[in-house]
Coordinates of C-alpha atoms in Angstrom, one line a residue:
M1 CA -72.7 42.0 -95.7
N2 CA -72.9 41.1 -99.4
N3 CA -69.8 42.5 -101.1
S4 CA -67.1 39.9 -100.7
A5 CA -66.0 36.3 -101.1
I6 CA -68.7 35.1 -98.6
T7 CA -72.0 36.8 -98.1
L8 CA -74.2 36.9 -95.0
D9 CA -78.0 37.1 -95.1
I10 CA -80.2 36.8 -92.0
V11 CA -83.6 35.3 -92.5
E12 CA -85.5 35.6 -89.2
D13 CA -83.1 33.8 -86.8
V14 CA -81.1 31.9 -89.3
A15 CA -77.8 33.2 -90.8
W16 CA -77.1 32.1 -94.4
L17 CA -73.4 32.1 -95.3
T18 CA -73.0 31.8 -99.1
L19 CA -69.7 31.1 -100.7
A20 CA -69.6 33.8 -103.4
R21 CA -66.8 33.2 -105.8
P22 CA -68.7 31.3 -108.5
E23 CA -66.3 32.4 -111.3
K24 CA -63.6 30.6 -109.2
R25 CA -65.8 27.7 -108.3
N26 CA -65.8 29.2 -104.8
A27 CA -62.1 28.4 -104.3
V28 CA -60.5 29.4 -101.1
D29 CA -58.0 32.4 -101.2
P30 CA -56.8 34.8 -98.4
E31 CA -59.8 37.1 -98.7
F32 CA -62.2 34.0 -98.5
A33 CA -60.3 32.6 -95.5
F34 CA -60.4 36.0 -93.6
R35 CA -64.1 36.4 -94.4
L36 CA -65.0 33.0 -93.2
H37 CA -63.4 33.7 -89.8
E38 CA -64.9 37.2 -89.6
L39 CA -68.5 35.9 -90.3
A40 CA -68.0 32.8 -88.1
E41 CA -67.1 35.2 -85.2
H42 CA -70.1 37.4 -86.0
C43 CA -72.6 34.4 -86.1
A44 CA -71.2 33.0 -82.9
A45 CA -71.5 36.3 -81.1
D46 CA -74.9 37.5 -82.4
Q47 CA -77.5 36.2 -80.0
A48 CA -80.3 36.9 -82.5
I49 CA -78.8 34.2 -84.7
R50 CA -79.9 30.7 -83.6
C51 CA -78.6 28.6 -86.5
V52 CA -76.2 29.0 -89.3
V53 CA -76.4 27.5 -92.9
L54 CA -73.4 27.3 -95.1
T55 CA -73.9 26.9 -98.9
G56 CA -72.3 27.8 -102.2
S57 CA -73.3 29.9 -105.2
G58 CA -73.2 28.7 -108.8
K59 CA -72.8 25.0 -109.8
F60 CA -70.1 24.2 -107.2
F61 CA -70.0 24.1 -103.4
C62 CA -66.3 24.7 -103.2
V63 CA -63.4 23.1 -105.0
G64 CA -60.8 23.8 -102.4
G65 CA -57.7 26.1 -102.3
D66 CA -57.2 28.6 -105.1
I67 CA -54.4 26.8 -107.0
D68 CA -53.7 30.0 -109.0
A69 CA -52.9 31.8 -105.8
F70 CA -50.6 29.0 -104.7
S71 CA -48.7 29.1 -108.0
A72 CA -48.4 32.9 -107.9
A73 CA -46.7 32.6 -104.5
G74 CA -43.7 31.0 -106.2
E75 CA -40.7 30.5 -103.9
D76 CA -42.8 31.9 -100.9
A77 CA -45.4 29.1 -101.3
E78 CA -44.7 27.5 -98.0
A79 CA -45.2 30.8 -96.0
A80 CA -48.2 31.9 -98.2
V81 CA -50.1 28.6 -97.9
G82 CA -49.3 28.2 -94.3
A83 CA -50.8 31.7 -93.5
L84 CA -53.9 30.8 -95.6
A85 CA -54.4 27.6 -93.8
R86 CA -54.1 29.1 -90.4
S87 CA -56.6 31.8 -91.4
F88 CA -59.0 29.2 -92.9
H89 CA -58.6 27.1 -89.8
A90 CA -59.6 29.9 -87.5
G91 CA -63.0 30.1 -89.2
I92 CA -63.4 26.3 -89.3
H93 CA -62.8 26.1 -85.6
R94 CA -65.2 28.9 -84.7
L95 CA -68.0 27.3 -86.7
A96 CA -67.3 23.9 -85.2
T97 CA -67.3 25.2 -81.6
M98 CA -69.9 28.0 -81.7
E99 CA -72.9 27.5 -79.3
K100 CA -75.4 27.1 -82.2
P101 CA -76.0 24.4 -84.8
L102 CA -74.5 24.4 -88.3
V103 CA -76.3 23.1 -91.5
T104 CA -74.3 22.6 -94.6
A105 CA -76.3 22.8 -97.9
I106 CA -73.9 21.3 -100.4
N107 CA -75.1 22.6 -103.8
G108 CA -72.6 21.0 -106.0
P109 CA -69.1 19.3 -106.1
A110 CA -66.9 19.7 -103.0
A111 CA -63.2 19.0 -103.1
G112 CA -60.1 19.7 -100.9
A113 CA -60.9 22.4 -98.4
G114 CA -64.4 22.4 -99.8
L115 CA -64.9 18.9 -98.7
S116 CA -63.7 20.0 -95.2
L117 CA -66.4 22.7 -95.2
A118 CA -69.1 20.4 -96.5
I119 CA -68.7 17.8 -93.8
L120 CA -68.4 20.4 -91.0
G121 CA -72.2 20.6 -90.7
D122 CA -74.1 19.0 -87.9
I123 CA -76.6 18.3 -90.6
A124 CA -75.0 18.0 -94.0
L125 CA -77.5 18.0 -96.9
A126 CA -76.2 17.2 -100.3
A127 CA -77.7 18.1 -103.6
A128 CA -78.1 15.0 -105.9
S129 CA -75.5 16.5 -108.2
A130 CA -72.9 16.9 -105.5
H131 CA -69.9 14.7 -105.3
F132 CA -66.9 14.6 -102.9
T133 CA -63.2 14.3 -103.6
S134 CA -60.2 14.7 -101.2
A135 CA -58.0 16.0 -104.2
Y136 CA -55.0 17.1 -102.1
S137 CA -52.5 14.3 -103.2
A138 CA -53.4 14.9 -106.8
V139 CA -51.5 18.1 -106.6
G140 CA -48.9 17.0 -104.2
L141 CA -50.5 18.4 -101.0
T142 CA -52.0 17.2 -97.8
P143 CA -55.4 17.8 -96.1
D144 CA -56.4 20.9 -94.3
G145 CA -59.6 22.3 -92.8
G146 CA -59.8 19.4 -90.4
A147 CA -60.4 16.7 -93.1
S148 CA -57.9 14.3 -91.5
W149 CA -59.8 14.7 -88.2
W150 CA -63.3 14.5 -89.4
L151 CA -63.2 11.8 -92.1
P152 CA -62.0 8.8 -89.9
R153 CA -64.8 9.8 -87.3
L154 CA -67.5 10.1 -89.9
I155 CA -66.7 7.2 -92.3
G156 CA -64.1 5.1 -90.6
M157 CA -60.3 5.0 -91.0
R158 CA -60.4 2.6 -94.0
R159 CA -62.7 4.8 -96.1
A160 CA -60.8 7.9 -95.0
Q161 CA -57.5 6.4 -96.1
E162 CA -58.9 5.5 -99.5
M163 CA -60.4 9.0 -100.0
I164 CA -57.3 10.9 -99.0
L165 CA -54.7 8.6 -100.6
T166 CA -56.5 7.7 -103.9
N167 CA -58.8 10.8 -104.4
R168 CA -61.7 8.4 -105.4
R169 CA -64.7 10.5 -106.2
I170 CA -67.7 9.8 -103.9
G171 CA -71.1 10.5 -105.3
A172 CA -74.0 12.0 -103.2
E173 CA -75.9 8.7 -102.7
E174 CA -72.7 6.9 -101.6
A175 CA -71.8 9.8 -99.4
A176 CA -75.1 9.5 -97.5
A177 CA -74.8 5.6 -97.4
I178 CA -71.3 5.8 -95.7
G179 CA -72.2 8.7 -93.4
L180 CA -70.1 11.3 -95.1
V181 CA -73.4 13.5 -95.4
T182 CA -76.7 13.3 -93.6
R183 CA -78.9 12.7 -96.7
V184 CA -79.4 13.6 -100.4
V185 CA -81.9 16.2 -101.6
P186 CA -83.0 16.9 -105.2
D187 CA -81.1 19.9 -106.5
D188 CA -84.1 22.1 -106.8
A189 CA -85.3 21.4 -103.3
L190 CA -82.0 21.9 -101.5
R191 CA -82.5 25.4 -100.3
T192 CA -86.1 24.7 -99.1
E193 CA -85.0 21.6 -97.2
A194 CA -82.0 23.5 -95.6
S195 CA -84.3 26.3 -94.6
T196 CA -86.8 23.8 -93.1
V197 CA -84.1 22.1 -91.1
A198 CA -82.4 25.3 -90.0
S199 CA -85.7 26.9 -88.9
A200 CA -86.5 23.7 -86.8
L201 CA -83.1 23.8 -85.2
A202 CA -83.4 27.5 -84.5
K203 CA -86.7 26.9 -82.6
G204 CA -85.0 24.3 -80.5
P205 CA -83.2 24.5 -77.2
I206 CA -80.1 26.2 -78.5
R207 CA -78.0 26.1 -75.3
A208 CA -78.8 22.4 -74.9
L209 CA -77.9 21.7 -78.6
A210 CA -74.6 23.6 -78.0
R211 CA -73.9 21.2 -75.2
C212 CA -74.7 18.3 -77.4
R213 CA -72.3 19.5 -80.0
A214 CA -69.5 19.8 -77.4
L215 CA -70.2 16.3 -76.0
L216 CA -70.1 14.7 -79.4
V217 CA -66.7 16.3 -80.3
E218 CA -65.2 15.7 -76.9
S219 CA -66.2 12.0 -77.1
A220 CA -63.7 11.4 -79.9
T221 CA -60.8 11.7 -77.4
A222 CA -62.3 11.0 -74.1
D223 CA -62.4 7.7 -72.1
L224 CA -65.7 6.4 -70.9
S225 CA -65.3 7.6 -67.3
T226 CA -64.4 11.1 -68.4
Q227 CA -67.4 11.2 -70.9
L228 CA -69.8 10.0 -68.3
D229 CA -68.7 12.8 -65.9
R230 CA -69.1 15.3 -68.7
E231 CA -72.6 14.0 -69.5
A232 CA -73.6 14.2 -65.9
A233 CA -72.4 17.8 -65.5
S234 CA -74.1 18.7 -68.9
I235 CA -77.5 17.2 -68.1
A236 CA -77.5 18.7 -64.6
E237 CA -76.7 22.2 -66.1
S238 CA -79.3 21.7 -68.7
A239 CA -82.0 20.7 -66.2
G240 CA -81.4 23.8 -64.1
A241 CA -81.4 26.1 -67.1
A242 CA -84.5 27.9 -68.5
E243 CA -84.6 25.6 -71.5
G244 CA -84.7 22.4 -69.4
R245 CA -87.4 23.8 -67.1
E246 CA -89.5 24.8 -70.1
G247 CA -89.0 21.4 -71.7
V248 CA -90.1 19.5 -68.6
T249 CA -93.0 21.9 -67.9
A250 CA -94.3 21.5 -71.5
F251 CA -93.9 17.7 -71.5
L252 CA -96.0 17.5 -68.4
A253 CA -98.6 20.0 -69.7
K254 CA -98.8 18.0 -73.0
R255 CA -98.0 21.1 -75.0
P256 CA -95.2 22.0 -77.5
P257 CA -92.2 23.7 -75.7
H258 CA -91.3 27.3 -76.4
F259 CA -87.6 27.6 -76.3
V260 CA -87.1 30.9 -78.2

């Protein structure tokens, strides 16, 4: 599946999604948005895929929406951008809720919708050359891709306000320090590190990791009593499942667990 705006390569049990419009700095247009949703659904449904890595091609991760396409829409901009955002959001939502972990390997600058994609990873690895900008208000627009939902949860409301309202550029080291990304990796080591992280996750208890993902997202809007009930149900389900039984057996036998 290597002939469009985003390519898919499967290496063992890890799916690599690569943003493949380097001549446009991997900007989001309708084809890109459709492809993101299509591939997200594929990765979610394919039981042979146990982890997904999202990265970019060229010097940029993703600079956000394709402003040329916005301009070309003219008087129809409201309808065109609305349709693009809804299509893009379908892919974002599927990646965020699929029952397998997501690693983002941020190979360069990320802005606008690219920022939203970059911070979507459960593990977000940033190349040292990467930097992050909201960018929306600089062109009279507002966030999409979940940025206004994720940013306050990752870095706090005050920093989110500054990023979105002033478009201050955040370098890779600062991004790691404030929790925008997981950690910084030398540019030439990014793919190797992403592969190492993804392979380790793929060998883990994928169903349990899926429940962990869901609990963390749900916690943002749940009260303590509700979250405790969810945790009790989740750990009980995990204990009764094959992964939980294998994990306990392996622990008692003092051997590594085999979850695959």
